[in-house]
PDB file of C-alpha atoms in Angstrom:
ATOM      1  CA  MET Q  13     124.048 -14.152 117.969  1.00 46.00           C
ATOM      2  CA  MET Q  14     122.083 -11.810 115.729  1.00 48.00           C
ATOM      3  CA  SER Q  15     122.846  -8.103 115.872  1.00 43.00           C
ATOM      4  CA  THR Q  16     120.469  -5.317 115.018  1.00 44.00           C
ATOM      5  CA  VAL Q  17     121.302  -1.980 113.518  1.00 42.00           C
ATOM      6  CA  ALA Q  18     119.621   0.980 115.136  1.00 44.00           C
ATOM      7  CA  THR Q  19     118.025   3.361 112.687  1.00 65.00           C
ATOM      8  CA  ASN Q  20     117.892   6.991 113.691  1.00 85.00           C
ATOM      9  CA  LEU Q  21     114.541   8.284 112.580  1.00 92.00           C
ATOM     10  CA  MET Q  22     114.355  11.922 111.595  1.00 91.00           C
ATOM     11  CA  THR Q  23     111.856  14.336 113.125  1.00 92.00           C
ATOM     12  CA  ALA Q  24     109.835  16.899 111.172  1.00 92.00           C
ATOM     13  CA  ARG Q  25     112.042  19.628 112.689  1.00 90.00           C
ATOM     14  CA  GLU Q  26     115.225  17.936 111.465  1.00 90.00           C
ATOM     15  CA  PHE Q  27     113.626  17.329 108.076  1.00 90.00           C
ATOM     16  CA  ALA Q  28     112.813  21.057 107.778  1.00 87.00           C
ATOM     17  CA  ALA Q  29     116.535  21.819 108.076  1.00 86.00           C
ATOM     18  CA  LEU Q  30     117.472  19.734 105.014  1.00 85.00           C
ATOM     19  CA  ASP Q  31     118.338  21.251 101.628  1.00 77.00           C
ATOM     20  CA  PRO Q  32     114.978  22.361 100.141  1.00 77.00           C
ATOM     21  CA  ARG Q  33     116.323  21.957  96.592  1.00 73.00           C
ATOM     22  CA  VAL Q  34     116.146  18.174  96.959  1.00 75.00           C
ATOM     23  CA  ALA Q  35     112.538  17.083  96.467  1.00 83.00           C
ATOM     24  CA  SER Q  36     111.678  14.682  99.253  1.00 87.00           C
ATOM     25  CA  GLU Q  37     109.099  13.663 101.819  1.00 89.00           C
ATOM     26  CA  LEU Q  38     109.527  12.330 105.327  1.00 92.00           C
ATOM     27  CA  ILE Q  39     107.748   8.995 105.713  1.00 92.00           C
ATOM     28  CA  ARG Q  40     107.682   7.566 109.236  1.00 92.00           C
ATOM     29  CA  GLY Q  41     110.993   9.190 110.065  1.00 93.00           C
ATOM     30  CA  GLU Q  42     112.783   8.263 106.841  1.00 93.00           C
ATOM     31  CA  VAL Q  43     113.608  10.679 104.035  1.00 91.00           C
ATOM     32  CA  VAL Q  44     112.364   9.522 100.642  1.00 90.00           C
ATOM     33  CA  GLU Q  45     113.603  11.462  97.623  1.00 87.00           C
ATOM     34  CA  MET Q  46     110.996  12.211  94.997  1.00 85.00           C
ATOM     35  CA  PRO Q  47     111.893  12.344  91.298  1.00 83.00           C
ATOM     36  CA  VAL Q  48     111.258  15.569  89.425  1.00 82.00           C
ATOM     37  CA  PRO Q  49     107.785  14.987  87.937  1.00 84.00           C
ATOM     38  CA  GLY Q  50     108.092  16.727  84.558  1.00 85.00           C
ATOM     39  CA  VAL Q  51     106.255  19.294  82.461  1.00 89.00           C
ATOM     40  CA  ARG Q  52     102.884  17.522  82.162  1.00 91.00           C
ATOM     41  CA  HIS Q  53     102.673  17.364  85.964  1.00 91.00           C
ATOM     42  CA  GLY Q  54     103.520  21.069  86.148  1.00 91.00           C
ATOM     43  CA  VAL Q  55     100.831  22.045  83.642  1.00 94.00           C
ATOM     44  CA  VAL Q  56      98.134  20.044  85.458  1.00 95.00           C
ATOM     45  CA  THR Q  57      99.276  21.497  88.803  1.00 94.00           C
ATOM     46  CA  LYS Q  58      99.040  25.016  87.347  1.00 95.00           C
ATOM     47  CA  ASN Q  59      95.531  24.276  86.070  1.00 96.00           C
ATOM     48  CA  ALA Q  60      94.375  22.893  89.415  1.00 96.00           C
ATOM     49  CA  VAL Q  61      95.743  25.878  91.335  1.00 95.00           C
ATOM     50  CA  PHE Q  62      94.214  28.302  88.824  1.00 95.00           C
ATOM     51  CA  LEU Q  63      90.771  26.696  89.070  1.00 96.00           C
ATOM     52  CA  LEU Q  64      90.909  26.592  92.864  1.00 95.00           C
ATOM     53  CA  GLU Q  65      92.210  30.164  93.147  1.00 93.00           C
ATOM     54  CA  PHE Q  66      89.437  31.469  90.893  1.00 92.00           C
ATOM     55  CA  TRP Q  67      86.875  29.741  93.154  1.00 93.00           C
ATOM     56  CA  ASN Q  68      88.677  30.820  96.332  1.00 89.00           C
ATOM     57  CA  ARG Q  69      88.781  34.517  95.471  1.00 88.00           C
ATOM     58  CA  ALA Q  70      85.002  34.514  95.072  1.00 87.00           C
ATOM     59  CA  ASN Q  71      84.392  32.513  98.242  1.00 81.00           C
ATOM     60  CA  GLN Q  72      87.077  33.855 100.596  1.00 77.00           C
ATOM     61  CA  GLY Q  73      87.627  32.219 103.946  1.00 83.00           C
ATOM     62  CA  ARG Q  74      90.275  29.707 102.872  1.00 89.00           C
ATOM     63  CA  TRP Q  75      93.916  29.588 101.960  1.00 88.00           C
ATOM     64  CA  LEU Q  76      95.092  27.797  98.864  1.00 91.00           C
ATOM     65  CA  VAL Q  77      98.690  26.626  99.111  1.00 90.00           C
ATOM     66  CA  GLY Q  78     100.676  25.176  96.216  1.00 86.00           C
ATOM     67  CA  GLY Q  79     104.237  24.166  95.592  1.00 78.00           C
ATOM     68  CA  GLU Q  80     104.303  20.987  97.658  1.00 76.00           C
ATOM     69  CA  ALA Q  81     104.413  22.816 101.001  1.00 85.00           C
ATOM     70  CA  GLY Q  82     104.837  20.294 103.794  1.00 89.00           C
ATOM     71  CA  VAL Q  83     101.957  18.905 105.818  1.00 93.00           C
ATOM     72  CA  ILE Q  84     102.675  16.863 108.947  1.00 94.00           C
ATOM     73  CA  THR Q  85     100.501  13.759 108.722  1.00 96.00           C
ATOM     74  CA  GLU Q  86     101.946  11.605 111.519  1.00 95.00           C
ATOM     75  CA  ARG Q  87     104.013  11.960 114.696  1.00 95.00           C
ATOM     76  CA  ASP Q  88     106.387   9.547 116.446  1.00 94.00           C
ATOM     77  CA  PRO Q  89     107.725   8.709 113.944  1.00 94.00           C
ATOM     78  CA  ASP Q  90     107.045  11.857 111.970  1.00 93.00           C
ATOM     79  CA  SER Q  91     105.747  12.012 108.412  1.00 94.00           C
ATOM     80  CA  VAL Q  92     105.756  15.164 106.296  1.00 94.00           C
ATOM     81  CA  ARG Q  93     103.997  14.913 102.958  1.00 95.00           C
ATOM     82  CA  GLY Q  94     104.056  17.445 100.138  1.00 92.00           C
ATOM     83  CA  PRO Q  95     100.695  17.601  98.385  1.00 95.00           C
ATOM     84  CA  ASP Q  96     100.854  19.480  95.092  1.00 94.00           C
ATOM     85  CA  ALA Q  97      98.276  21.871  96.569  1.00 95.00           C
ATOM     86  CA  PHE Q  98      96.002  22.044  99.586  1.00 95.00           C
ATOM     87  CA  VAL Q  99      93.133  24.127 100.908  1.00 95.00           C
ATOM     88  CA  ILE Q 100      92.589  25.047 104.568  1.00 93.00           C
ATOM     89  CA  SER Q 101      90.089  27.345 106.287  1.00 91.00           C
ATOM     90  CA  ARG Q 102      91.463  30.642 107.549  1.00 87.00           C
ATOM     91  CA  GLN Q 103      89.495  30.263 110.795  1.00 86.00           C
ATOM     92  CA  ARG Q 104      91.471  27.102 111.628  1.00 86.00           C
ATOM     93  CA  VAL Q 105      94.776  28.995 111.426  1.00 82.00           C
ATOM     94  CA  PRO Q 106      94.035  32.335 113.104  1.00 70.00           C
ATOM     95  CA  GLY Q 107      97.700  33.406 113.128  1.00 75.00           C
ATOM     96  CA  GLY Q 108      98.042  32.921 109.379  1.00 74.00           C
ATOM     97  CA  LEU Q 109     100.104  30.635 107.219  1.00 72.00           C
ATOM     98  CA  ALA Q 110     103.141  32.869 106.774  1.00 70.00           C
ATOM     99  CA  VAL Q 111     105.168  30.957 109.341  1.00 66.00           C
ATOM    100  CA  PRO Q 112     108.268  28.850 108.735  1.00 72.00           C
ATOM    101  CA  GLY Q 113     107.974  25.105 108.837  1.00 80.00           C
ATOM    102  CA  PHE Q 114     105.211  22.718 107.956  1.00 89.00           C
ATOM    103  CA  LEU Q 115     101.462  22.807 108.420  1.00 89.00           C
ATOM    104  CA  GLU Q 116     100.626  20.961 111.630  1.00 89.00           C
ATOM    105  CA  LEU Q 117      96.862  20.789 111.024  1.00 91.00           C
ATOM    106  CA  PRO Q 118      95.243  18.621 108.385  1.00 94.00           C
ATOM    107  CA  PRO Q 119      94.019  20.691 105.432  1.00 95.00           C
ATOM    108  CA  GLU Q 120      90.421  20.194 104.373  1.00 96.00           C
ATOM    109  CA  VAL Q 121      91.457  19.233 100.826  1.00 97.00           C
ATOM    110  CA  CYS Q 122      94.736  17.844  99.454  1.00 97.00           C
ATOM    111  CA  ILE Q 123      95.461  17.639  95.731  1.00 97.00           C
ATOM    112  CA  GLU Q 124      97.918  15.096  94.345  1.00 97.00           C
ATOM    113  CA  ILE Q 125      98.905  15.083  90.684  1.00 96.00           C
ATOM    114  CA  LEU Q 126     100.265  11.730  89.546  1.00 95.00           C
ATOM    115  CA  SER Q 127     103.798  11.692  88.186  1.00 91.00           C
ATOM    116  CA  PRO Q 128     105.063   9.198  85.618  1.00 87.00           C
ATOM    117  CA  ASN Q 129     106.982   7.284  88.323  1.00 87.00           C
ATOM    118  CA  ASP Q 130     104.095   7.018  90.802  1.00 91.00           C
ATOM    119  CA  VAL Q 131     102.956   3.539  91.799  1.00 92.00           C
ATOM    120  CA  TRP Q 132      99.242   3.191  92.668  1.00 94.00           C
ATOM    121  CA  LYS Q 133      99.818   1.227  95.880  1.00 95.00           C
ATOM    122  CA  ASP Q 134     102.033   4.066  97.145  1.00 94.00           C
ATOM    123  CA  VAL Q 135      99.473   6.674  96.065  1.00 95.00           C
ATOM    124  CA  ILE Q 136      96.686   4.825  97.908  1.00 96.00           C
ATOM    125  CA  ALA Q 137      98.918   4.536 101.004  1.00 96.00           C
ATOM    126  CA  LYS Q 138      99.425   8.321 100.861  1.00 96.00           C
ATOM    127  CA  VAL Q 139      95.664   8.882 100.459  1.00 98.00           C
ATOM    128  CA  ASP Q 140      95.050   6.639 103.491  1.00 97.00           C
ATOM    129  CA  GLU Q 141      97.651   8.609 105.452  1.00 97.00           C
ATOM    130  CA  TYR Q 142      95.904  11.887 104.603  1.00 97.00           C
ATOM    131  CA  LEU Q 143      92.540  10.430 105.657  1.00 98.00           C
ATOM    132  CA  GLN Q 144      93.997   9.123 108.940  1.00 97.00           C
ATOM    133  CA  ALA Q 145      95.471  12.587 109.583  1.00 97.00           C
ATOM    134  CA  GLY Q 146      92.005  14.162 109.227  1.00 97.00           C
ATOM    135  CA  VAL Q 147      92.001  15.470 105.648  1.00 98.00           C
ATOM    136  CA  LEU Q 148      88.368  15.591 104.498  1.00 98.00           C
ATOM    137  CA  GLU Q 149      88.877  15.228 100.743  1.00 98.00           C
ATOM    138  CA  ILE Q 150      91.754  14.170  98.493  1.00 98.00           C
ATOM    139  CA  TRP Q 151      91.843  14.674  94.731  1.00 98.00           C
ATOM    140  CA  VAL Q 152      94.241  12.402  92.862  1.00 98.00           C
ATOM    141  CA  ILE Q 153      94.575  13.757  89.347  1.00 98.00           C
ATOM    142  CA  ASP Q 154      95.908  11.401  86.679  1.00 96.00           C
ATOM    143  CA  PRO Q 155      97.214  13.378  83.673  1.00 95.00           C
ATOM    144  CA  GLU Q 156      97.942  10.244  81.649  1.00 93.00           C
ATOM    145  CA  GLU Q 157      94.427   8.760  81.921  1.00 94.00           C
ATOM    146  CA  ARG Q 158      92.681  12.167  82.162  1.00 95.00           C
ATOM    147  CA  GLN Q 159      90.903  11.112  85.344  1.00 97.00           C
ATOM    148  CA  ILE Q 160      90.308  12.616  88.775  1.00 98.00           C
ATOM    149  CA  HIS Q 161      89.816  10.295  91.724  1.00 98.00           C
ATOM    150  CA  VAL Q 162      88.098  11.794  94.782  1.00 98.00           C
ATOM    151  CA  TYR Q 163      88.540  10.224  98.230  1.00 98.00           C
ATOM    152  CA  GLN Q 164      86.632  11.102 101.407  1.00 98.00           C
ATOM    153  CA  PRO Q 165      86.399   9.365 104.794  1.00 96.00           C
ATOM    154  CA  ALA Q 166      83.786   6.601 104.968  1.00 91.00           C
ATOM    155  CA  ALA Q 167      82.793   7.017 101.304  1.00 94.00           C
ATOM    156  CA  ALA Q 168      83.491   5.039  98.179  1.00 96.00           C
ATOM    157  CA  PRO Q 169      86.032   6.744  95.909  1.00 96.00           C
ATOM    158  CA  ARG Q 170      84.637   8.591  92.900  1.00 97.00           C
ATOM    159  CA  SER Q 171      86.410   8.440  89.530  1.00 98.00           C
ATOM    160  CA  LEU Q 172      85.712  11.180  87.012  1.00 98.00           C
ATOM    161  CA  GLY Q 173      86.615  11.265  83.340  1.00 96.00           C
ATOM    162  CA  LYS Q 174      87.316  14.439  81.426  1.00 90.00           C
ATOM    163  CA  ALA Q 175      83.650  14.639  80.325  1.00 95.00           C
ATOM    164  CA  ASP Q 176      82.492  14.742  83.972  1.00 98.00           C
ATOM    165  CA  GLU Q 177      82.161  17.649  86.391  1.00 98.00           C
ATOM    166  CA  LEU Q 178      84.178  17.790  89.593  1.00 98.00           C
ATOM    167  CA  THR Q 179      82.244  19.035  92.608  1.00 96.00           C
ATOM    168  CA  SER Q 180      83.553  19.067  96.133  1.00 95.00           C
ATOM    169  CA  GLY Q 181      81.833  17.825  99.247  1.00 92.00           C
ATOM    170  CA  VAL Q 182      84.047  20.179 101.257  1.00 94.00           C
ATOM    171  CA  LEU Q 183      84.563  23.317  99.156  1.00 95.00           C
ATOM    172  CA  ASP Q 184      81.061  24.794  98.977  1.00 92.00           C
ATOM    173  CA  GLY Q 185      80.156  25.772  95.448  1.00 92.00           C
ATOM    174  CA  PHE Q 186      83.317  24.470  93.795  1.00 95.00           C
ATOM    175  CA  ARG Q 187      82.528  22.913  90.444  1.00 95.00           C
ATOM    176  CA  SER Q 188      84.594  22.550  87.321  1.00 97.00           C
ATOM    177  CA  PRO Q 189      84.610  20.421  84.225  1.00 97.00           C
ATOM    178  CA  ALA Q 190      87.216  17.730  84.829  1.00 97.00           C
ATOM    179  CA  SER Q 191      88.608  18.548  81.379  1.00 96.00           C
ATOM    180  CA  ALA Q 192      89.700  21.995  82.660  1.00 97.00           C
ATOM    181  CA  PHE Q 193      92.369  20.285  84.797  1.00 97.00           C
ATOM    182  CA  PHE Q 194      93.912  18.922  81.584  1.00 96.00           C
ATOM    183  CA  HIS Q 195      93.913  22.203  79.632  1.00 94.00           C
ATOM    184  CA  ASP Q 196      97.047  22.545  77.476  1.00 89.00           C
ATOM    185  CA  ILE Q 197      97.760  18.809  77.638  1.00 85.00           C
ATOM    186  CA  PRO Q 198      97.299  17.404  74.140  1.00 74.00           C
ATOM    187  CA  ASP Q 199      95.363  14.171  73.739  1.00 70.00           C
ATOM    188  CA  ALA Q 200      97.506  11.208  72.790  1.00 58.00           C
ATOM    189  CA  GLY Q 201      97.393   9.847  69.335  1.00 42.00           C
TER     190      GLY Q 201
END
């Protein structure tokens, strides 16, 4: 006779009660620890947030959130992902974002900065999860290759090199040289 071991899946509420000093995400009820991504990741994240904040202050109407704040992407079992930054319209969250817990609405845009330990199949699975949750645009920024990959529902992905310009199909008027995301990151070699 074969026995099965029951796995207790964690909810987003239980996940929120865990030690916030341990970088992790909740994926279909299971906690997955995330390695600390390193300085290059931090510099590119800072650049992305700076560029978006500069645009956002001129355009108003949206919140820009950084620091891998949690976004609930699935329920039963729950998934809570931590994009490096996201953008959401203020009108969609009339009570404001200064509430404890995780965002329960899909942001319009999620930004993911690749870390040295990221595996592309896992990154694409995360992009698909964001799209299924209703995110309208995902930017995957690759510091190593100096590329930005843009994903939208029902559209072919776009890949931009540092000589290209990033424009958004969601953030009206946002445009930036892709190279600006890699400011302060020296070229190899």
